[in-house]
XYZ file of C-alpha atoms in Angstrom:
156
model
C 131.788 66.592 133.204
C 132.152 68.394 129.901
C 128.400 68.250 129.253
C 127.690 69.826 132.623
C 130.119 72.661 131.927
C 128.474 73.238 128.532
C 125.007 73.240 130.086
C 126.137 75.754 132.715
C 127.598 77.985 130.000
C 124.349 77.844 128.004
C 122.251 78.691 131.064
C 124.592 81.566 131.966
C 124.309 82.922 128.423
C 120.507 82.736 128.565
C 120.445 84.497 131.946
C 122.766 87.199 130.611
C 120.564 87.707 127.538
C 117.397 88.014 129.643
C 119.152 90.356 132.048
C 120.365 92.602 129.225
C 116.909 92.711 127.602
C 115.307 93.596 130.943
C 117.910 96.271 131.632
C 117.454 97.785 128.173
C 113.678 97.938 128.622
C 114.021 99.549 132.055
C 116.532 102.037 130.663
C 114.110 103.117 127.943
C 111.303 103.572 130.477
C 113.510 105.656 132.785
C 114.802 107.758 129.907
C 111.257 108.469 128.752
C 110.200 109.339 132.316
C 113.166 111.706 132.606
C 112.073 113.621 129.525
C 108.407 113.464 130.428
C 108.635 114.685 134.030
C 111.553 117.079 133.736
C 111.173 120.806 133.218
C 112.683 120.641 129.745
C 111.225 121.451 126.388
C 111.491 117.779 125.507
C 108.162 116.969 127.193
C 106.581 117.248 123.742
C 109.074 114.728 122.364
C 108.289 112.301 125.192
C 104.582 112.693 124.532
C 105.058 112.001 120.810
C 107.182 108.906 121.543
C 104.558 107.554 123.935
C 101.745 108.223 121.440
C 103.685 106.479 118.665
C 104.355 103.477 120.903
C 100.667 103.093 121.785
C 99.635 103.307 118.132
C 102.153 100.686 117.003
C 101.033 98.003 119.488
C 98.320 95.422 118.913
C 96.141 95.770 122.009
C 93.108 93.691 121.008
C 92.927 90.761 118.631
C 90.223 88.339 117.582
C 91.064 84.643 117.925
C 89.798 81.765 115.732
C 86.622 81.434 117.812
C 85.748 85.115 117.298
C 86.561 86.049 120.895
C 88.362 89.351 121.505
C 91.666 88.902 123.323
C 93.327 91.851 125.081
C 95.856 90.233 127.425
C 99.370 90.623 125.959
C 100.207 86.944 126.450
C 96.946 85.897 124.814
C 97.553 88.274 121.876
C 100.990 86.729 121.397
C 99.484 83.228 121.607
C 96.873 84.052 118.931
C 99.534 85.552 116.652
C 101.851 82.580 117.136
C 99.061 80.086 116.373
C 98.001 82.038 113.293
C 101.480 82.110 111.778
C 102.222 78.494 112.715
C 99.054 77.429 110.933
C 99.744 79.724 107.976
C 103.264 78.445 107.349
C 102.623 74.793 108.153
C 99.919 74.319 105.541
C 100.906 72.466 102.415
C 99.651 73.662 99.090
C 97.978 70.998 97.004
C 97.704 71.899 93.341
C 96.244 69.699 90.683
C 98.365 69.607 87.542
C 95.347 70.035 85.278
C 94.223 73.126 87.236
C 97.655 74.707 86.784
C 97.686 73.822 83.067
C 94.213 75.285 82.580
C 95.158 78.468 84.466
C 98.321 78.928 82.410
C 96.401 78.355 79.170
C 94.096 81.280 79.988
C 96.957 83.745 80.471
C 97.802 85.766 77.398
C 101.412 86.838 77.214
C 102.504 89.099 74.384
C 105.487 88.273 72.213
C 108.314 90.707 71.460
C 109.066 91.544 67.852
C 112.614 90.882 66.581
C 113.560 94.583 66.829
C 112.251 94.794 70.370
C 114.225 91.691 71.348
C 117.438 93.231 69.991
C 116.750 96.503 71.833
C 116.108 94.752 75.152
C 119.168 92.504 74.851
C 121.533 95.313 73.756
C 124.152 96.558 76.263
C 123.277 99.701 78.202
C 124.501 102.933 76.649
C 126.268 105.714 78.555
C 123.236 107.916 77.912
C 120.886 105.354 79.553
C 123.200 104.938 82.535
C 123.502 108.720 82.925
C 119.707 109.106 82.811
C 119.295 106.444 85.515
C 122.027 107.922 87.747
C 120.529 111.414 87.468
C 117.298 110.158 89.075
C 119.061 108.753 92.181
C 118.944 110.575 95.526
C 121.989 111.295 97.670
C 122.402 109.786 101.124
C 120.917 106.394 100.287
C 122.393 103.025 101.258
C 124.990 101.456 99.009
C 123.981 98.671 96.667
C 125.219 95.080 96.612
C 128.625 96.269 95.408
C 128.934 98.340 98.647
C 129.904 101.437 96.614
C 127.838 104.495 97.587
C 126.101 106.451 94.831
C 128.004 109.631 95.727
C 131.280 107.930 94.736
C 130.068 107.512 91.155
C 129.280 111.246 90.953
C 132.695 112.148 92.344
C 134.596 109.656 90.184
C 132.690 109.512 86.947
C 130.858 112.761 86.366
C 127.086 112.646 85.873
């Protein structure tokens, strides 16, 4: 009994998701038609949105056999197969090939003074120079503190 109730809940959730996606797509089409066919100045905006949408779609794609595919479902099938094949392949590397490749790479060595300079703590002058190059209105970093707060709180 419990399994049946769970299955019904899953199916209802899937139906709701499909219904919401369909409604959202229809809403966007109707909103675009409103702007496009109304007597407002926004006809230009609707035209630009439609042009951008047509340029961002993949309309024709070549499959593995070299055949051009233009049907949306076929384009999706070709893309799906390509990425499945791409990410399912295992990489086989021979240890001697890797060793030989690494032996041919020349990596410079830091002098003792350069090592000390790189490993030294950042100075206030260096931090100030870095902060002065930042732009306002950007997303906060991993600490979730916006850049503008540091200007307000700390000065430069």
